[in-house]
PDB file of C-alpha atoms in Angstrom:
ATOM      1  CA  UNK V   1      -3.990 -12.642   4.956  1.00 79.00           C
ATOM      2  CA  UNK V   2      -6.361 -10.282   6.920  1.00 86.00           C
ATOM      3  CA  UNK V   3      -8.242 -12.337  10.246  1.00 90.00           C
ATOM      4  CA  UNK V   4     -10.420 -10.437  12.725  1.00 91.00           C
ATOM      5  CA  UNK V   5      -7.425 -10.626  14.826  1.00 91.00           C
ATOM      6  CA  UNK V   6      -5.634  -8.305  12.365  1.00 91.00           C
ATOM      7  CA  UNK V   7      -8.141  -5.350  12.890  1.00 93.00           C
ATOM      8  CA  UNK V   8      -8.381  -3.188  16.150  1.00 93.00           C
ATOM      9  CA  UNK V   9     -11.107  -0.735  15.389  1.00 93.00           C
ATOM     10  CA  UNK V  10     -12.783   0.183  18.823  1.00 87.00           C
ATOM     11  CA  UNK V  11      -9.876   2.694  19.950  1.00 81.00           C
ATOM     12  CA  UNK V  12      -9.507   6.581  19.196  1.00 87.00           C
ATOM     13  CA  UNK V  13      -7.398   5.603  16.514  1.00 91.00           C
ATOM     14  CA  UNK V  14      -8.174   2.317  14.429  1.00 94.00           C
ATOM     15  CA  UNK V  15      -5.459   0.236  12.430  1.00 94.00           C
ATOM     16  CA  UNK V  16      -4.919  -3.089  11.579  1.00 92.00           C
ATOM     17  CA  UNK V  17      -2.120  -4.999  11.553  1.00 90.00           C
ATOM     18  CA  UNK V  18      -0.252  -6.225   8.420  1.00 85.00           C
ATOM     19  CA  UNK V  19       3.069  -8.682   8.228  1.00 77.00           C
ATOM     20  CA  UNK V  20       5.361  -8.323   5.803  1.00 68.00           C
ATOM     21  CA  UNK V  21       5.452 -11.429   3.019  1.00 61.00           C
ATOM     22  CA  UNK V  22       8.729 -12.854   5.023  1.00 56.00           C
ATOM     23  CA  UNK V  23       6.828 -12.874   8.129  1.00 47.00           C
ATOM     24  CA  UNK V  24       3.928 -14.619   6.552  1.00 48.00           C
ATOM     25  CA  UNK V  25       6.346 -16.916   5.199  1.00 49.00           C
ATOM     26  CA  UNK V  26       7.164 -18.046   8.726  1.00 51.00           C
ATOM     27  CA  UNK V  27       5.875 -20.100  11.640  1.00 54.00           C
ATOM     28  CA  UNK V  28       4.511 -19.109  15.005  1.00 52.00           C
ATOM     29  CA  UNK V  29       4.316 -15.758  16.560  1.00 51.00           C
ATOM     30  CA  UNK V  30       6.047 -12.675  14.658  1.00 47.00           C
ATOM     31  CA  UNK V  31       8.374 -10.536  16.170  1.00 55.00           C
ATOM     32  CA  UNK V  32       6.935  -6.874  17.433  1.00 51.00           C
ATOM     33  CA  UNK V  33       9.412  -5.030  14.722  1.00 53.00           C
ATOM     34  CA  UNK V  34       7.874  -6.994  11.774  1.00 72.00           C
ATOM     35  CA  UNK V  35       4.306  -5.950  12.200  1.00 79.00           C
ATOM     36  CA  UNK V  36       3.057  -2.622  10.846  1.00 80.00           C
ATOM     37  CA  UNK V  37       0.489  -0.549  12.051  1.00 84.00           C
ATOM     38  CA  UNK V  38      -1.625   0.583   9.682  1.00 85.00           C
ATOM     39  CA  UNK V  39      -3.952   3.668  10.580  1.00 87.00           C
ATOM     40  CA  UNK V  40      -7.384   3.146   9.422  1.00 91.00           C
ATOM     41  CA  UNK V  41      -8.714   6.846   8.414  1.00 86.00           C
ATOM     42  CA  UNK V  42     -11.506   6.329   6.515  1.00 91.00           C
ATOM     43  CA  UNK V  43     -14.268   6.416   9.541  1.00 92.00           C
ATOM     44  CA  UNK V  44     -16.578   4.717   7.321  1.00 94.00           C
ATOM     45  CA  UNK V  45     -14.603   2.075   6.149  1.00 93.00           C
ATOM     46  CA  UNK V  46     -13.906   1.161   9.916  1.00 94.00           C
ATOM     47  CA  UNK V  47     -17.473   1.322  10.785  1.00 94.00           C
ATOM     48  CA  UNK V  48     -18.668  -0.712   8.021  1.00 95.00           C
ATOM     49  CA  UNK V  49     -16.008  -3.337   9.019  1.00 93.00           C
ATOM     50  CA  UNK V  50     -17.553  -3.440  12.677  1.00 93.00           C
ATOM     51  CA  UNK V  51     -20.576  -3.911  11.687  1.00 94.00           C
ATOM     52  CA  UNK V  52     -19.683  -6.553   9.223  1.00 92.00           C
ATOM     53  CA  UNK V  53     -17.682  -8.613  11.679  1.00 90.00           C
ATOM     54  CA  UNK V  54     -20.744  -7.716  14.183  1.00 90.00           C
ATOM     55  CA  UNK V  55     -22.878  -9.905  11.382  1.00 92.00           C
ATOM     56  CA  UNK V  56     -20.826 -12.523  10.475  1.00 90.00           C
ATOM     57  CA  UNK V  57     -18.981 -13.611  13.352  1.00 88.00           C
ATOM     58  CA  UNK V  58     -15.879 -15.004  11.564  1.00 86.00           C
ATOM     59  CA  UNK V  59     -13.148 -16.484  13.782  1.00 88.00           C
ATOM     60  CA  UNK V  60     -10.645 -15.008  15.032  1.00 85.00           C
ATOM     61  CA  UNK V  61      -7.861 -16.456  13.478  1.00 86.00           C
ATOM     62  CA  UNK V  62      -9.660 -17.440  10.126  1.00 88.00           C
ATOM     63  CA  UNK V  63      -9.155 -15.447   7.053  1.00 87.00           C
ATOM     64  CA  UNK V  64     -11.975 -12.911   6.468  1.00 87.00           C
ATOM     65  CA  UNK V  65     -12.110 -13.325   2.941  1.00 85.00           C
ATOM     66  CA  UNK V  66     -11.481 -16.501   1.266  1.00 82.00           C
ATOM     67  CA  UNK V  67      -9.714 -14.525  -2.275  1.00 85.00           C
ATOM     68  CA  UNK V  68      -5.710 -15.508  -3.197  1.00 84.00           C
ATOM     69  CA  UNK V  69      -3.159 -13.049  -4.000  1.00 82.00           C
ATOM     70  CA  UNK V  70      -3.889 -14.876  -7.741  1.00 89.00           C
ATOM     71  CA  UNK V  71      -7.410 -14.029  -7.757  1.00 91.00           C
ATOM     72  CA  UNK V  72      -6.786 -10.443  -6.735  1.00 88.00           C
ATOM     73  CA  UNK V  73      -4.593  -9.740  -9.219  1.00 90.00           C
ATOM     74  CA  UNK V  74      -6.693 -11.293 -11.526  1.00 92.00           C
ATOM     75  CA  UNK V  75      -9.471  -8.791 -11.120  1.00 91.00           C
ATOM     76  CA  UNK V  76      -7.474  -6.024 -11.147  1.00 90.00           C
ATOM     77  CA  UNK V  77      -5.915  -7.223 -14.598  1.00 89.00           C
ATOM     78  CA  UNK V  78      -9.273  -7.433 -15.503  1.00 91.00           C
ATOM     79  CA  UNK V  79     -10.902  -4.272 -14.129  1.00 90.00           C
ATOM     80  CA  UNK V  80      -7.545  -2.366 -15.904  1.00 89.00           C
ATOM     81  CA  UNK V  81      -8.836  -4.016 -19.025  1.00 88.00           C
ATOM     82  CA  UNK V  82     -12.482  -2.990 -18.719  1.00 90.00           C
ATOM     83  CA  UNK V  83     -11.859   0.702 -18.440  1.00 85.00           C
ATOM     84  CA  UNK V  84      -9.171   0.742 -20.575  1.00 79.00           C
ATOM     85  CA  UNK V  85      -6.538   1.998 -18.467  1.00 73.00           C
ATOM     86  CA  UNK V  86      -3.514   3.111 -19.956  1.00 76.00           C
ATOM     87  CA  UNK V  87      -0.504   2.991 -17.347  1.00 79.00           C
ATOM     88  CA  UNK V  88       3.442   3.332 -17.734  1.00 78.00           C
ATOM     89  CA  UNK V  89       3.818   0.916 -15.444  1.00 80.00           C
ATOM     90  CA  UNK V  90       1.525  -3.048 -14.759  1.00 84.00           C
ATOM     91  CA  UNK V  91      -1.166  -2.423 -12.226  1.00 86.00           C
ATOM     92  CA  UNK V  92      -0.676  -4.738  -9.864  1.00 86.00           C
ATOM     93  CA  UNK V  93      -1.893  -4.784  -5.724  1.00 83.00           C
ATOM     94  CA  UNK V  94       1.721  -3.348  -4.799  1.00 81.00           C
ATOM     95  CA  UNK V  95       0.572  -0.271  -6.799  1.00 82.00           C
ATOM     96  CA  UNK V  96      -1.684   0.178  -4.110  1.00 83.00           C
ATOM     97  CA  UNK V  97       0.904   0.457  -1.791  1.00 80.00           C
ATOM     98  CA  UNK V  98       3.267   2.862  -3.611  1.00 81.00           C
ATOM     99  CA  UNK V  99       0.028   4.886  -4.113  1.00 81.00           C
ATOM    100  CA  UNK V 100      -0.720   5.088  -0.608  1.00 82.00           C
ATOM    101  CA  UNK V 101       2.823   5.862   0.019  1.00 82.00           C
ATOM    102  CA  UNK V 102       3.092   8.904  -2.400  1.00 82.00           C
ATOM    103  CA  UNK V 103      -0.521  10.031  -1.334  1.00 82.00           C
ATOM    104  CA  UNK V 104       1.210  10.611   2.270  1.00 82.00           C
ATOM    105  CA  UNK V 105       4.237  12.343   0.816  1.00 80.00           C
ATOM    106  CA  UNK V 106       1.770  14.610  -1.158  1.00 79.00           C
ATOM    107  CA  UNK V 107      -0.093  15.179   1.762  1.00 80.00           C
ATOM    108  CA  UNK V 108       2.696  16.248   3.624  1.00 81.00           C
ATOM    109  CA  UNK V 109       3.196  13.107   6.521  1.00 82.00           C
ATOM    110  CA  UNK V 110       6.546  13.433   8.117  1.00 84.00           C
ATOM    111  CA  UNK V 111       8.612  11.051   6.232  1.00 80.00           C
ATOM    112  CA  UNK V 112       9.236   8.550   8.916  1.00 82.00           C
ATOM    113  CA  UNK V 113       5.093   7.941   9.334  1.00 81.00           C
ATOM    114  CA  UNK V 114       5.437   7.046   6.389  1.00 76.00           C
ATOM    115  CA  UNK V 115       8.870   4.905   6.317  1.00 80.00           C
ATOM    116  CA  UNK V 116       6.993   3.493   9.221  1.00 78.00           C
ATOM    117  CA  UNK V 117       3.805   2.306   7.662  1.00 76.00           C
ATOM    118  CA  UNK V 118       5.912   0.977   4.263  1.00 77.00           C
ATOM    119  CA  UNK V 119       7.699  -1.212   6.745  1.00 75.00           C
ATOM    120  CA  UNK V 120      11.093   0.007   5.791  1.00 75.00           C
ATOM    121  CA  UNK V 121      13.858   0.040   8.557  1.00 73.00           C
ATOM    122  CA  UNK V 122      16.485   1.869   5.834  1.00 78.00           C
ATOM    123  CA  UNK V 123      15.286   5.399   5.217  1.00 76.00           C
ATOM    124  CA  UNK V 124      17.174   4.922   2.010  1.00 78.00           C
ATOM    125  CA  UNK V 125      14.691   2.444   0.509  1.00 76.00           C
ATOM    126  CA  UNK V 126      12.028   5.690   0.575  1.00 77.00           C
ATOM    127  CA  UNK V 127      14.214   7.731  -1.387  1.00 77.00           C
ATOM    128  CA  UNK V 128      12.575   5.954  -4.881  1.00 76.00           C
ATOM    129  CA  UNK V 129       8.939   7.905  -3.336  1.00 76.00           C
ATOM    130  CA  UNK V 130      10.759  11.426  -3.097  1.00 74.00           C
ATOM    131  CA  UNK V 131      12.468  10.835  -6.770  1.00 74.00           C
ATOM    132  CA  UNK V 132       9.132   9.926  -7.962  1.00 75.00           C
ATOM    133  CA  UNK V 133       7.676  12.901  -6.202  1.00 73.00           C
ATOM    134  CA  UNK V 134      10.472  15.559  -7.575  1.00 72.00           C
ATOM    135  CA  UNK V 135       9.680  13.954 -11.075  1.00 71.00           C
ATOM    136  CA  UNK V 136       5.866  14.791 -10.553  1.00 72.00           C
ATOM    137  CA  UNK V 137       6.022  18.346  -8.671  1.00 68.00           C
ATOM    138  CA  UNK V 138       8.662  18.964 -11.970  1.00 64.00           C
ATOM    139  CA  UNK V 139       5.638  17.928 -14.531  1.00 67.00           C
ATOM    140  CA  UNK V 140       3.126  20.121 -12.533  1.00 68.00           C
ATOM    141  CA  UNK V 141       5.248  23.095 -12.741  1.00 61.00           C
ATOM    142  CA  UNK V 142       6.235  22.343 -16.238  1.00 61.00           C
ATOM    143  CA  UNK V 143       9.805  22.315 -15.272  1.00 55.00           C
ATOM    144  CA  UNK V 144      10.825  21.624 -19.022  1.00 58.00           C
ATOM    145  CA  UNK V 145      13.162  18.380 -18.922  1.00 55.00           C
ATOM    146  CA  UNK V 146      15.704  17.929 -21.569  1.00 60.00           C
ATOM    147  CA  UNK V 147      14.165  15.433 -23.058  1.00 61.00           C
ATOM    148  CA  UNK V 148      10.200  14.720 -24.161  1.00 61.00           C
ATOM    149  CA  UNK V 149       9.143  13.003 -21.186  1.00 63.00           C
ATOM    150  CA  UNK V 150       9.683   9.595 -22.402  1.00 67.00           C
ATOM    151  CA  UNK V 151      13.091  10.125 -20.115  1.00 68.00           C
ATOM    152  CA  UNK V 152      10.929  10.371 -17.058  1.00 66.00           C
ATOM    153  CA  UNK V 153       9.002   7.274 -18.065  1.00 70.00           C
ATOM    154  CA  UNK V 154      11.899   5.623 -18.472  1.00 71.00           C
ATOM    155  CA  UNK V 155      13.379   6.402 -15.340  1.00 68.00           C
ATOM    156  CA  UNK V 156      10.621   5.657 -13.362  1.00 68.00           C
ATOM    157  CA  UNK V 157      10.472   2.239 -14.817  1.00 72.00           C
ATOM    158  CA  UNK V 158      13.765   1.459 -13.693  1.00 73.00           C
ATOM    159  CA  UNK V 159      13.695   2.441 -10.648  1.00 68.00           C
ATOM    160  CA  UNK V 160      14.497  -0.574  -8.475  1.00 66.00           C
ATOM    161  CA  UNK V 161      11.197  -2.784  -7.125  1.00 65.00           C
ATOM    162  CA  UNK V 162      10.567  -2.356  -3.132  1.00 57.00           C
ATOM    163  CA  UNK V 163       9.841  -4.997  -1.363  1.00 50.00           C
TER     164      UNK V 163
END
C-alpha cells in the first residue's frame, strides 16, 4: 500500500519506498534492510505525482488510492481480455515486476542495482532473470534450439515463482 509517506520526490533523485508483502504483513516500524528504494525515472511521472499530492492533500499515512490487490488484478484480467492478449504465462501485477527487472538487465544495470531494487538478499534468486535473458538473446539471434520452441516455453514456465 502506497501513502504520501512512501514517495520522496523533491531530491536529485526521486524514489519511493516499497515493503516487501512479509513486512506489510507485520506491525510497527520495518526494519531499514526490508525497505527498497525504488528510483523513480520517469520525470513526468514524478512531477505529475507532486502536483497531484499538491491538489489533494491526502494524509500522510493514508493510502493514496483506495484499489485492493483483488481489484487490480481484476482489471488487468480484464484489460488482457479486451485486447486479446495472448501470453505463455497469466498476467498478473508481479509481471510487472519481472518486467521491470528484465528491462534493467536489457538495459545493461549492474546486476546488483538490480538484485537491489527486486529486494533479493541471495544473488542466486536473480539467476531465473539471466536464464530468461540467455533464452531471449538465443531467440533474437536465432540460435536454433533442439527443439521447436515449445521447450523454451516450457522451461520458462517452470521456472520456480520469486517472491
Amino acid at each position: 500500500m502506497l501513502t504520501p509517506e512512501s514517495f520522496d520526490l523533491d531530491g536529485l533523485r526521486p524514489f519511493v519506498r516499497i515493503l516487501s508483502e512479509k513486512v506489510r504483513a507485520q506491525r510497527g516500524r520495518p526494519p531499514k534492510d526490508e525497505v527498497r528504494l525504488v528510483p523513480l525515472k520517469d520525470i513526468n511521472y514524478v512531477r505529475q505525482m507532486e502536483s497531484w499530492m499538491i491538489t489533494t492533500r491526502p494524509r500522510r499515512r493514508e493510502p493514496l488510492w483506495a484499489v485492493t490487490d483483488e481489484t487490480m488484478r481484476s482489471w488487468l484480467k480484464q484489460a488482457v481480455r479486451r485486447d486479446g492478449g495472448d501470453f505463455s504465462i497469466p498476467v498478473t501485477p508481479h509481471t510487472f515486476r519481472h518486467s521491470y527487472i528484465m528491462h534493467m538487465l536489457y538495459h545493461r544495470q549492474p546486476r546488483k542495482v538490480f538484485q537491489a531494487v527486486a529486494g533479493h538478499r541471495d544473488p542466486r534468486l536473480m539467476e531465473v532473470y539471466t536464464r530468461v535473458f540467455a533464452l531471449d538473446m538465443a531467440a533474437t539471434l536465432a540460435v536454433p534450439f533442439t527443439g521447436d520452441g515449445r521447450d523454451a516455453a516450457e522451461i520458462l514456465r517452470t521456472l520456480p515463482l520469486l517472491k
